[in-house]
Structure formats: C-alpha cells, structure tokens
Amino acid sequence: MATFVDRVVLHATGGDGGHGCASIHREKFKPLAGPDGGNGGNGGSVILEVDPQVTTLLEFHHLPHRHAPSGTQGMGDHRAGSTGADLVLGVPDGTVVKSPDGEVLADLVGTGAQYVVAAGGRGGLGNAALASQRRKAPGFALLGEPGESADIVLELKSIADVALVGYPSAGKSSLVAAISAARPKIADYPFTTLVPNLGVVQAGDARYTVADVPGLIPGASEGRGLGLEFLRHVERCAVLVHVLDCATLEPDRDPVSDLEIIEAELAAYAGDLGIEGGRVPLTERPRVVVLNKIDVPEARELADLVRPDLEARGMRVFEVSTASHEGLRPLTFALAELVEQARRDAPAPEATRVVLRPRAVDDAGFTVTRREGGGAVWFAVRGEKPERWVRQTDFSNDEAVGYLADRLARLGVEERLYAAGAVAGDEVRIGPDTNAVVFDWEPTLVTGAELLGSRGTDARLDDHSRPTRGEKRVEYKERMDAKAAARAELWTEREQGVWTDPEQD
C-alpha cells in the first residue's frame, strides 16, 4: 500500500446550473398577475487550495473523480434555486497543476493559494427576469448551463530547504534519520527509497527541513531509472548536499566521479526544462559535499585522499558517519548558516497583479467560418455568447427558439453569415464540432416580440404557407372584382339577346 503519491491525474467536473422556472402568478381576482418564475441556482466549482495539513496526493490517487454539487431549479413566486457549494480540495504546498499535454496551468505555493479547476455552470433565468415591455409574460425560461469538465495532472514538488542527492545506497536516508526525527526505510540494497522523505533539523536556534531524494543514476535527466520523477523534488530546495559513498565496493566508482555524474545530471535537467527555482538557477545554488561512511577504515582513507581535490573545486566538504554520528553537528550548523543566508537573499513575494484584457474594438465576440467536408458545406459559428445562449435554450419550446433567434440577430450573427456567403437553406452549426447545434438558416425570419403568439409559441416558427392579412385582402379584392366583371358580362349578353328563349318567341 503506497503512502506517498506525488503525481496523479484528476478528473474534475463543476456542478450544473439549475434551470429557470416558467410560472405565471395565480391569485383570486388577479387573472393576469404576470410572470413570477425564479432563476436557477449556480453550480459549485472544483477548487484546489494549498492546505498545510496535506503532505501527499494519496487521496486523489484513490478518488480521482470529483464532482461539485449542482444548483437547484428556480420556483414560482420569484423563488430562486439554491447555489451549489464549491468543492474545495486540499493539496500539498508545492503542487503544480498541468494539462494532459504538459502545459503548466498553476503553481500552488503558499498556504491558501487557490486554482479553479472546473467552474460551475450558470443558473438559467426564470420568465420573470425575461419579461420586457413587449414580452409581457414569457412562456419559457432559460436552461441552466452544465458545469465545466477538466482532466488535469497534479505533480508534487517537495518544498524543503536542503536536498540530499547522490547515488543509491550512498547513505542519504541514514543521514536524514541521524540528523532529524524522520525514520525512513533503510536497507543494504539500492533504491530502498522510492519516495522523498522529509525531516526537520534543529541546529541551535535555526530550524530547517531536509529532503531525502531517491537515488540518481547516469541518465536520470533523460528519465532513466525514474530520474525525472525524483529530480523534480530538487527544484525548490535552496541548498544541495552531495552525499558520496566512500565505502562503495563497485570497481568503477569513486567519490569524485560520482560527484561529476550527479552534477552533470542536475545541469542537464535544469537546462532541458528551463527550471529556475525562484531567482537562483539550479546550477548556481549553494552546494555541500558529504563524504559518508568514514567509520569504515578504508572509507576514511579514501575521504582524506579526495578531500583536497574537492576543496580545490570550491566545495565545502564534511566527513561524517551516520553510524557513529561523527561530524554531524558541524554539518547541521553549516547547513543552517546556508539556509539562513538563502532566506535573507530570497526576494520578497510580490503582490498578485491584476491583469486586465479588454476586448478589441473590432472584436464581435464570435466568428463565422465557412467549412467544407465530406461533400457538404456548412458555416460554423463559434463564440462565448452564441454557444452559451444555445446551451440555455429549450428547443422543445417554440417561443424559446424565437427568443434565441432574436438574441443572435441582435448580436450580428445574421450579418456575419451574409458576409460569409451564406444563403437561405444553408447549414449552420453553433458550438464545437463534437457537440454543435445544427439548423438550416432562414434569413427571412423577421425578429421582434410583436410577432409573438400565445405563451410558448412563436408565429415565425409556424407554417408560413398560410396567407397573411394583406394577402387575404388582395385576394378578396381580386375575387370581388372578378365577380363584378362576370356580372357585367352576363348583363351585356342578356341585353344583346344572347339569352333569348326560342320557345317563348
């Protein structure tokens, strides 16, 4: 059973907005009291928030699917639906939010830092909010919008002051156990540590945290041996400590070559990913070399041999033994000094900047594009407002469909369709290709609430084969004129004797 998880995939869904209510107030002696349908409640959002009590992503490993509560439907008598509560998920400090493609969406550092993963849907308006001077009593309401869905990757980068790096079985876990109260797993085989271990060290009045990073091997910066999984826990540490094994029995290894290989992997990792932990690049942070296992006589001799070479490179070298605790006290105080200096040199946190992005003057908020495919031609309408209005429309209600046509016409969609070359009967799709609303465009529809019929209907969507009042008037005049002309012709024929009866003559 895993107890530490530093990478998970989270499937989050915001709550759906509640539908608006279409209701007419009914009261004795008030037959036309007007609409009183309330608005639907907004859905809750899924929010990530840094919680100092959370240290691992294990909870999301077991429950990767999270859904925020939905809003409820509006009711009559102007009663609005309840709003769904936000689902706040606690994450450890140092969690990075990424898209499935690897794009960094947020870097959550500091208690209380938040990021909205999936926003809740808006509640639909009731018919009371849709009433206007011309549309006195709407027979429809707007539907609630569905909540957003998002698949994100959460990666935990340990936030510690000191990182212990080195080859497997170099003694990093033993060092953490010797200088702090942490009790990581310790064994005499490589890759005993598979997850980072954190320990708190008290050196005089100074207190700092130490991270035991799992062992690195050549090629770790390229992902070999889960190197990238381990290296990302080094990014936020202010001081790096190279733990070198002076008692290794492998013939092709020695402390100097181990140091050079690990340094090369750190430089390659920082160079490939462009990582700059704060303002200090990874390759420029303070470094300390620890020559471990000097309780072994051969290891002490090797440490004395390589120490001048390492000091010539500008490294501070400490000879320690985690078994006998020799040299640990000077090491802890030296690390405390470096950590305090790094804290003093760290830039003050800047206040969050409010970024305003006003819409361009010539930006209508939507686009109309002519597309072809599969022998068919259609016009795609994309934009926040048209797509939201389509989601809010109840297509089983003709009046609601007419209201949508009015909104699209006022927005200028019909003008854009004309400019794009659309003609009557062309196919128009509003929304994404995978879930678009498809209809045949009829540009001859006249907009306006004055054409409304009874509640829930729209005269523009009726059968247009029926003659209008003007057409009936013209037809009536033509029929009366034809009758008058027929009577005049019959009278003329009678006067001329065409209708003479031979028997009477």
Coordinates of C-alpha atoms in Angstrom, one line a residue:
M1 CA 0.0 0.0 0.0
A2 CA 1.5 3.3 -1.1
T3 CA 1.6 6.0 1.5
F4 CA 3.2 8.8 -0.6
V5 CA 1.9 9.8 -4.0
D6 CA 3.5 12.8 -5.9
R7 CA 1.7 12.5 -9.3
V8 CA -2.0 11.9 -10.0
V9 CA -4.5 12.6 -12.8
L10 CA -7.6 14.3 -11.5
H11 CA -11.0 14.3 -13.3
A12 CA -13.0 17.3 -12.1
T13 CA -16.5 18.4 -13.1
G14 CA -18.2 21.5 -11.9
G15 CA -21.8 21.5 -10.8
D16 CA -24.6 22.1 -13.3
G17 CA -26.6 25.3 -13.1
G18 CA -30.3 24.9 -12.1
H19 CA -33.0 25.6 -14.8
G20 CA -35.1 28.7 -14.6
C21 CA -38.8 28.4 -13.9
A22 CA -41.6 29.5 -16.2
S23 CA -44.5 30.4 -14.0
I24 CA -47.5 32.8 -14.0
H25 CA -48.7 34.2 -10.8
R26 CA -52.2 33.0 -10.0
E27 CA -54.4 34.7 -7.4
K28 CA -58.0 35.3 -6.9
F29 CA -59.3 38.5 -8.6
K30 CA -55.9 38.7 -10.4
P31 CA -56.2 36.7 -13.6
L32 CA -53.2 38.5 -15.3
A33 CA -50.8 38.9 -12.4
G34 CA -47.7 38.4 -14.6
P35 CA -44.8 36.0 -14.6
D36 CA -43.2 35.0 -11.3
G37 CA -40.7 32.3 -12.3
G38 CA -37.4 32.4 -10.3
N39 CA -33.9 31.9 -11.5
G40 CA -32.0 28.6 -11.2
G41 CA -29.0 28.4 -8.8
N42 CA -25.4 28.4 -10.0
G43 CA -23.4 25.2 -9.8
G44 CA -20.5 24.8 -7.5
S45 CA -16.9 24.9 -8.7
V46 CA -14.0 22.5 -8.1
I47 CA -11.2 24.5 -6.4
L48 CA -7.7 23.4 -5.4
E49 CA -6.3 25.0 -2.3
V50 CA -3.0 24.6 -0.5
D51 CA -3.5 23.0 2.9
P52 CA -0.6 22.8 5.3
Q53 CA -2.1 19.6 6.8
V54 CA -1.9 17.7 3.5
T55 CA 1.5 16.3 2.6
T56 CA 0.7 13.9 -0.2
L57 CA -1.6 13.4 -3.2
L58 CA -2.7 9.9 -2.0
E59 CA -6.3 11.0 -1.6
F60 CA -6.6 11.8 -5.3
H61 CA -4.9 8.6 -6.1
H62 CA -7.8 6.7 -4.5
L63 CA -10.6 9.1 -5.6
P64 CA -9.6 10.7 -8.9
H65 CA -13.1 11.7 -9.9
R66 CA -14.5 14.7 -8.2
H67 CA -17.9 16.4 -8.9
A68 CA -19.1 19.6 -7.3
P69 CA -22.8 20.0 -6.2
S70 CA -25.3 21.3 -8.8
G71 CA -27.6 24.2 -8.3
T72 CA -31.3 23.6 -7.9
Q73 CA -34.1 24.7 -10.2
G74 CA -36.0 28.0 -9.7
M75 CA -39.6 28.0 -8.5
G76 CA -42.7 30.1 -8.8
D77 CA -43.4 33.2 -6.6
H78 CA -40.0 34.6 -7.5
R79 CA -38.1 31.9 -5.5
A80 CA -34.6 31.4 -6.8
G81 CA -32.9 28.0 -6.7
S82 CA -30.1 27.3 -4.2
T83 CA -26.5 27.7 -5.3
G84 CA -24.3 24.6 -5.2
A85 CA -21.4 24.8 -2.7
D86 CA -17.8 24.9 -4.1
L87 CA -15.8 21.7 -3.7
V88 CA -12.5 22.8 -2.2
L89 CA -9.8 20.1 -2.4
G90 CA -6.7 20.4 -0.2
V91 CA -3.4 19.9 -1.9
P92 CA 0.2 20.0 -0.5
D93 CA 2.3 23.1 -0.7
G94 CA 4.3 22.9 -3.9
T95 CA 1.7 21.3 -6.1
V96 CA 2.0 22.0 -9.8
V97 CA -1.2 21.8 -12.0
K98 CA -0.6 20.8 -15.6
S99 CA -2.8 19.9 -18.6
P100 CA -2.6 16.4 -20.1
D101 CA -0.3 17.9 -22.7
G102 CA 2.2 19.1 -20.1
E103 CA 1.3 22.8 -20.1
V104 CA 1.7 24.4 -16.6
L105 CA -1.7 25.9 -15.6
A106 CA -0.8 26.9 -12.0
D107 CA 2.0 26.6 -9.4
L108 CA 0.4 26.5 -6.0
V109 CA 3.0 27.7 -3.4
G110 CA 2.0 29.2 -0.1
T111 CA -0.8 28.3 2.3
G112 CA -4.2 29.4 0.9
A113 CA -3.1 29.5 -2.8
Q114 CA -6.1 28.5 -5.0
Y115 CA -6.8 27.5 -8.5
V116 CA -10.3 26.9 -10.0
V117 CA -10.1 23.6 -11.9
A118 CA -13.7 23.3 -13.2
A119 CA -16.1 26.2 -12.9
G120 CA -19.7 25.6 -12.1
G121 CA -22.4 26.3 -14.6
R122 CA -24.7 29.4 -14.5
G123 CA -28.2 29.0 -13.5
G124 CA -30.9 29.7 -16.1
L125 CA -33.1 32.9 -15.9
G126 CA -36.7 32.5 -15.0
N127 CA -39.5 34.0 -17.0
A128 CA -39.8 36.9 -14.5
A129 CA -36.3 38.0 -15.4
L130 CA -37.0 37.6 -19.2
A131 CA -40.2 39.8 -19.1
S132 CA -39.9 43.1 -21.1
Q133 CA -42.1 45.9 -22.3
R134 CA -43.0 43.9 -25.4
R135 CA -42.7 40.4 -24.0
K136 CA -45.1 40.8 -21.1
A137 CA -45.4 37.1 -20.0
P138 CA -42.8 34.8 -21.5
G139 CA -43.9 31.2 -21.7
F140 CA -40.4 29.9 -21.3
A141 CA -37.3 30.1 -19.1
L142 CA -33.6 29.5 -19.8
L143 CA -31.9 26.3 -19.0
G144 CA -29.0 26.0 -16.6
E145 CA -25.6 25.6 -18.1
P146 CA -23.6 22.4 -17.5
G147 CA -20.5 22.6 -15.3
E148 CA -17.1 22.6 -16.9
S149 CA -15.1 19.3 -17.0
A150 CA -11.4 19.1 -16.9
D151 CA -8.7 16.4 -16.7
I152 CA -5.6 17.8 -15.1
V153 CA -2.3 16.4 -13.8
L154 CA -1.1 17.2 -10.3
E155 CA 2.6 16.9 -9.6
L156 CA 4.1 17.5 -6.1
K157 CA 7.5 19.2 -5.9
S158 CA 8.7 18.9 -2.3
I159 CA 9.4 22.2 -0.6
A160 CA 12.4 21.8 1.6
D161 CA 15.4 23.9 2.5
V162 CA 18.0 21.2 1.8
A163 CA 18.0 18.4 -0.7
L164 CA 20.3 15.3 -0.3
V165 CA 21.3 13.9 -3.7
G166 CA 23.5 11.1 -4.6
Y167 CA 23.8 7.5 -5.9
P168 CA 21.6 4.8 -4.5
S169 CA 22.9 3.3 -1.2
A170 CA 25.0 6.4 -0.6
G171 CA 23.5 6.8 2.9
K172 CA 21.1 9.6 2.3
S173 CA 18.2 8.0 4.3
S174 CA 20.6 7.2 7.1
L175 CA 21.8 10.8 7.2
V176 CA 18.2 12.1 7.4
A177 CA 17.5 9.6 10.2
A178 CA 20.6 10.7 12.1
I179 CA 20.1 14.5 12.0
S180 CA 16.2 14.6 12.3
A181 CA 13.3 12.7 13.8
A182 CA 12.4 11.2 10.4
R183 CA 12.5 7.4 10.2
P184 CA 12.8 6.4 6.5
K185 CA 13.2 2.9 5.4
I186 CA 16.9 1.9 5.5
A187 CA 18.3 -1.3 3.9
D188 CA 21.5 -2.6 2.4
Y189 CA 20.3 -2.7 -1.2
P190 CA 19.9 0.0 -3.9
F191 CA 16.7 2.0 -4.4
T192 CA 15.5 1.4 -0.9
T193 CA 14.0 4.9 -1.0
L194 CA 11.4 5.2 -3.7
V195 CA 9.7 8.4 -2.5
P196 CA 11.2 11.6 -0.9
N197 CA 11.4 11.7 2.9
L198 CA 11.3 15.0 4.8
G199 CA 12.9 15.6 8.1
V200 CA 13.1 18.7 10.3
V201 CA 16.6 19.6 11.7
Q202 CA 17.1 21.8 14.7
A203 CA 20.6 23.4 14.8
G204 CA 20.7 25.9 17.7
D205 CA 18.0 28.5 17.1
A206 CA 17.7 27.6 13.4
R207 CA 15.2 25.1 12.1
Y208 CA 15.1 23.8 8.5
T209 CA 13.8 20.9 6.5
V210 CA 15.8 18.3 4.7
A211 CA 14.5 16.2 1.8
D212 CA 16.0 12.8 1.1
V213 CA 15.7 12.5 -2.7
P214 CA 15.7 8.9 -4.1
G215 CA 18.9 7.8 -5.6
L216 CA 20.0 9.1 -9.0
I217 CA 21.9 7.2 -11.7
P218 CA 23.5 8.2 -15.0
G219 CA 20.8 9.2 -17.5
A220 CA 18.4 10.4 -14.7
S221 CA 17.8 13.7 -16.5
E222 CA 16.6 11.7 -19.5
G223 CA 14.1 9.7 -17.4
R224 CA 16.3 6.7 -16.8
G225 CA 15.5 4.9 -13.5
L226 CA 12.6 7.3 -12.9
G227 CA 15.1 10.1 -12.7
L228 CA 12.6 12.8 -13.7
E229 CA 10.2 11.6 -11.0
F230 CA 13.0 12.1 -8.4
L231 CA 14.7 15.2 -9.8
R232 CA 11.6 17.4 -9.7
H233 CA 11.8 17.3 -5.9
V234 CA 15.1 19.2 -6.0
E235 CA 13.7 22.2 -7.9
R236 CA 12.5 24.2 -4.8
C237 CA 15.4 23.4 -2.4
A238 CA 17.7 26.2 -1.6
V239 CA 20.8 24.1 -0.7
L240 CA 22.0 20.9 -2.4
V241 CA 24.1 18.3 -0.5
H242 CA 26.0 15.7 -2.4
V243 CA 26.2 12.6 -0.3
L244 CA 29.1 10.5 -1.6
D245 CA 29.7 6.9 -0.6
C246 CA 33.3 6.4 0.4
A247 CA 32.9 2.7 1.2
T248 CA 31.4 1.5 -2.1
L249 CA 32.7 -1.8 -3.4
E250 CA 31.9 -1.1 -7.1
P251 CA 35.2 -1.0 -9.0
D252 CA 34.2 1.7 -11.5
R253 CA 33.1 4.2 -8.8
D254 CA 34.8 6.7 -6.6
P255 CA 33.6 9.9 -4.8
V256 CA 34.9 12.3 -7.4
S257 CA 33.3 10.5 -10.4
D258 CA 30.1 10.2 -8.5
L259 CA 30.0 13.9 -7.9
E260 CA 30.7 14.8 -11.5
I261 CA 28.0 12.4 -12.8
I262 CA 25.3 13.8 -10.4
E263 CA 26.4 17.4 -11.2
A264 CA 26.0 16.7 -14.9
E265 CA 22.5 15.2 -14.4
L266 CA 21.4 18.2 -12.4
A267 CA 22.7 20.6 -15.1
A268 CA 21.1 18.6 -17.9
Y269 CA 17.8 18.5 -16.0
A270 CA 17.8 22.3 -15.4
G271 CA 18.9 23.0 -18.9
D272 CA 16.3 20.8 -20.6
L273 CA 13.4 22.1 -18.7
G274 CA 14.4 25.7 -18.2
I275 CA 13.9 25.5 -14.5
E276 CA 14.9 28.4 -12.4
G277 CA 13.8 27.7 -8.8
G278 CA 12.9 31.2 -7.7
R279 CA 15.6 33.7 -8.8
V280 CA 18.6 31.3 -8.4
P281 CA 19.1 28.8 -11.2
L282 CA 19.5 25.2 -10.1
T283 CA 23.2 25.1 -11.2
E284 CA 24.1 28.2 -9.1
R285 CA 22.7 27.2 -5.7
P286 CA 25.0 26.6 -2.7
R287 CA 26.5 23.1 -2.6
V288 CA 27.9 21.0 0.2
V289 CA 29.8 17.7 -0.2
V290 CA 29.3 15.0 2.5
L291 CA 31.9 12.1 2.5
N292 CA 29.9 9.4 4.2
K293 CA 30.7 6.1 6.0
I294 CA 34.0 7.2 7.4
D295 CA 33.5 4.8 10.3
V296 CA 34.9 2.2 7.8
P297 CA 38.8 2.5 7.9
E298 CA 39.1 2.2 4.1
A299 CA 36.4 4.9 3.6
R300 CA 38.3 7.3 6.0
E301 CA 41.5 6.9 4.0
L302 CA 39.6 7.5 0.7
A303 CA 37.9 10.6 2.2
D304 CA 41.3 12.0 3.2
L305 CA 42.6 11.3 -0.2
V306 CA 39.8 13.0 -2.3
R307 CA 39.1 15.9 0.1
P308 CA 41.8 18.3 -1.2
D309 CA 40.6 17.7 -4.8
L310 CA 37.0 18.6 -3.8
E311 CA 38.0 21.7 -1.8
A312 CA 40.1 22.8 -4.8
R313 CA 36.8 23.0 -6.7
G314 CA 35.4 25.4 -4.2
M315 CA 33.3 22.8 -2.4
R316 CA 32.7 22.7 1.4
V317 CA 33.5 19.2 2.4
F318 CA 32.3 17.4 5.6
E319 CA 33.4 13.9 6.6
V320 CA 30.6 12.2 8.5
S321 CA 29.5 8.8 9.8
T322 CA 25.8 8.2 10.3
A323 CA 26.6 5.1 12.3
S324 CA 28.8 6.8 14.9
H325 CA 27.3 10.3 14.4
E326 CA 30.8 11.7 13.8
G327 CA 30.9 15.1 12.0
L328 CA 27.1 15.5 12.0
R329 CA 27.0 18.5 14.4
P330 CA 29.3 20.7 12.3
L331 CA 27.3 19.7 9.2
T332 CA 23.9 20.7 10.6
F333 CA 25.2 24.1 11.7
A334 CA 26.9 24.7 8.4
L335 CA 23.6 23.9 6.6
A336 CA 21.7 26.1 8.9
E337 CA 24.0 29.0 8.0
L338 CA 23.5 28.4 4.3
V339 CA 19.7 28.2 4.7
E340 CA 19.5 31.4 6.7
Q341 CA 21.6 33.2 4.0
A342 CA 19.3 31.8 1.3
R343 CA 16.2 33.0 3.2
R344 CA 17.7 36.5 3.6
D345 CA 18.6 36.7 -0.1
A346 CA 15.2 35.4 -1.3
P347 CA 13.2 38.2 -3.0
A348 CA 10.2 39.5 -1.2
P349 CA 6.9 38.0 -2.5
E350 CA 5.2 40.3 -4.9
A351 CA 1.6 41.1 -4.7
T352 CA -0.6 39.4 -7.3
R353 CA -1.0 41.6 -10.3
V354 CA -4.5 42.2 -11.6
V355 CA -4.3 41.8 -15.4
L356 CA -7.0 43.5 -17.5
R357 CA -7.5 42.2 -21.0
P358 CA -10.1 44.5 -22.6
R359 CA -11.8 43.2 -25.8
A360 CA -10.6 44.8 -29.0
V361 CA -12.8 47.4 -30.6
D362 CA -13.5 45.3 -33.7
D363 CA -14.0 42.1 -31.8
A364 CA -17.6 41.0 -32.0
G365 CA -17.1 38.1 -29.6
F366 CA -17.8 35.4 -32.2
T367 CA -16.6 34.1 -35.5
V368 CA -18.4 32.7 -38.6
T369 CA -16.3 30.4 -40.8
R370 CA -17.3 28.6 -44.0
R371 CA -16.2 25.0 -43.9
E372 CA -16.3 22.0 -46.3
G373 CA -16.0 18.3 -45.6
G374 CA -17.5 15.1 -46.9
G375 CA -19.1 16.8 -49.9
A376 CA -21.1 19.2 -47.6
V377 CA -20.7 22.9 -46.9
W378 CA -21.7 24.5 -43.6
F379 CA -21.0 27.6 -41.6
A380 CA -19.5 27.3 -38.1
V381 CA -20.4 29.9 -35.5
R382 CA -18.0 30.0 -32.5
G383 CA -18.1 32.4 -29.6
E384 CA -18.8 32.5 -25.9
K385 CA -22.2 34.2 -26.1
P386 CA -23.7 32.2 -29.0
E387 CA -22.6 28.9 -27.5
R388 CA -23.8 29.9 -24.1
W389 CA -27.2 31.0 -25.4
V390 CA -27.6 27.7 -27.3
R391 CA -26.9 25.7 -24.2
Q392 CA -29.6 27.8 -22.3
T393 CA -32.3 27.3 -24.9
D394 CA -35.1 24.8 -24.6
F395 CA -35.6 23.7 -28.2
S396 CA -38.9 22.0 -27.3
N397 CA -40.4 25.4 -26.8
D398 CA -41.0 27.5 -29.9
E399 CA -41.0 30.8 -28.0
A400 CA -37.6 30.0 -26.5
V401 CA -36.3 29.2 -30.0
G402 CA -37.6 32.5 -31.3
Y403 CA -36.0 34.3 -28.3
L404 CA -32.7 32.7 -29.3
A405 CA -33.2 33.9 -32.9
D406 CA -33.7 37.5 -31.6
R407 CA -30.6 37.4 -29.5
L408 CA -28.4 36.0 -32.3
A409 CA -29.8 38.7 -34.7
R410 CA -29.1 41.5 -32.3
L411 CA -25.6 40.1 -31.8
G412 CA -25.0 40.4 -35.5
V413 CA -24.8 36.7 -36.4
E414 CA -27.0 37.1 -39.5
E415 CA -24.9 39.9 -40.8
R416 CA -21.8 37.8 -40.5
L417 CA -23.5 34.9 -42.2
Y418 CA -24.5 37.2 -45.1
A419 CA -20.9 38.4 -45.3
A420 CA -19.5 34.8 -45.3
G421 CA -21.7 34.0 -48.3
A422 CA -24.5 32.1 -46.6
V423 CA -27.9 31.8 -48.4
A424 CA -31.2 30.6 -47.3
G425 CA -31.2 26.9 -46.5
D426 CA -27.5 26.6 -45.8
E427 CA -26.4 24.5 -42.8
V428 CA -25.3 26.5 -39.7
R429 CA -23.5 24.9 -36.7
I430 CA -23.2 26.7 -33.4
G431 CA -20.7 25.2 -31.0
P432 CA -17.8 22.8 -31.1
D433 CA -17.6 20.2 -33.9
T434 CA -18.2 17.3 -31.5
N435 CA -21.4 18.8 -29.9
A436 CA -22.8 21.5 -32.2
V437 CA -26.4 22.6 -32.7
V438 CA -27.2 22.2 -36.4
F439 CA -30.0 24.0 -38.2
D440 CA -30.9 25.4 -41.6
W441 CA -30.6 29.1 -41.9
E442 CA -33.7 31.1 -42.7
P443 CA -32.7 34.7 -43.1
T444 CA -36.2 35.9 -44.0
L445 CA -37.4 35.5 -40.4
V446 CA -38.4 38.9 -39.0
T447 CA -37.3 39.4 -35.5
G448 CA -39.3 41.2 -32.8
A449 CA -41.6 40.4 -29.9
E450 CA -44.5 42.0 -31.8
L451 CA -44.8 38.7 -33.8
L452 CA -45.3 36.6 -30.7
G453 CA -48.5 34.5 -30.3
S454 CA -49.7 32.7 -27.2
R455 CA -47.3 31.7 -24.5
G456 CA -44.9 29.0 -25.6
T457 CA -45.3 29.7 -29.3
D458 CA -43.7 31.9 -31.9
A459 CA -45.5 32.8 -35.1
R460 CA -42.3 32.8 -37.0
L461 CA -41.9 29.1 -36.5
D462 CA -45.4 28.3 -37.7
D463 CA -46.4 27.0 -41.2
H464 CA -45.7 30.0 -43.5
S465 CA -48.0 28.6 -46.2
R466 CA -51.0 30.3 -44.7
P467 CA -51.7 33.7 -46.3
T468 CA -51.1 36.9 -44.3
R469 CA -53.8 39.5 -43.7
G470 CA -52.5 41.6 -46.5
E471 CA -52.5 38.7 -48.9
K472 CA -56.1 37.8 -47.9
R473 CA -57.1 41.5 -48.5
V474 CA -55.6 41.4 -52.0
E475 CA -57.2 38.0 -52.7
Y476 CA -60.6 39.3 -51.6
K477 CA -60.4 42.4 -53.8
E478 CA -59.4 40.3 -56.8
R479 CA -62.3 37.9 -56.1
M480 CA -64.8 40.8 -55.8
D481 CA -63.5 42.4 -59.0
A482 CA -63.8 39.1 -60.8
K483 CA -67.4 38.7 -59.6
A484 CA -68.3 42.2 -60.7
A485 CA -66.8 41.7 -64.1
A486 CA -68.7 38.4 -64.5
R487 CA -72.0 40.1 -63.6
A488 CA -71.4 42.9 -66.1
E489 CA -70.6 40.5 -68.8
L490 CA -73.8 38.5 -68.2
W491 CA -75.9 41.6 -68.2
T492 CA -74.4 42.7 -71.5
E493 CA -75.1 39.4 -73.1
R494 CA -78.7 39.5 -71.8
E495 CA -79.3 42.9 -73.3
Q496 CA -77.9 41.7 -76.6
G497 CA -80.4 38.8 -76.7
V498 CA -77.9 36.1 -76.2
W499 CA -80.2 34.6 -73.5
T500 CA -83.4 34.7 -75.8
D501 CA -85.7 31.7 -75.3
P502 CA -86.9 30.3 -78.7
E503 CA -90.0 28.7 -77.2
Q504 CA -91.1 32.0 -75.7
D505 CA -90.6 33.7 -79.0

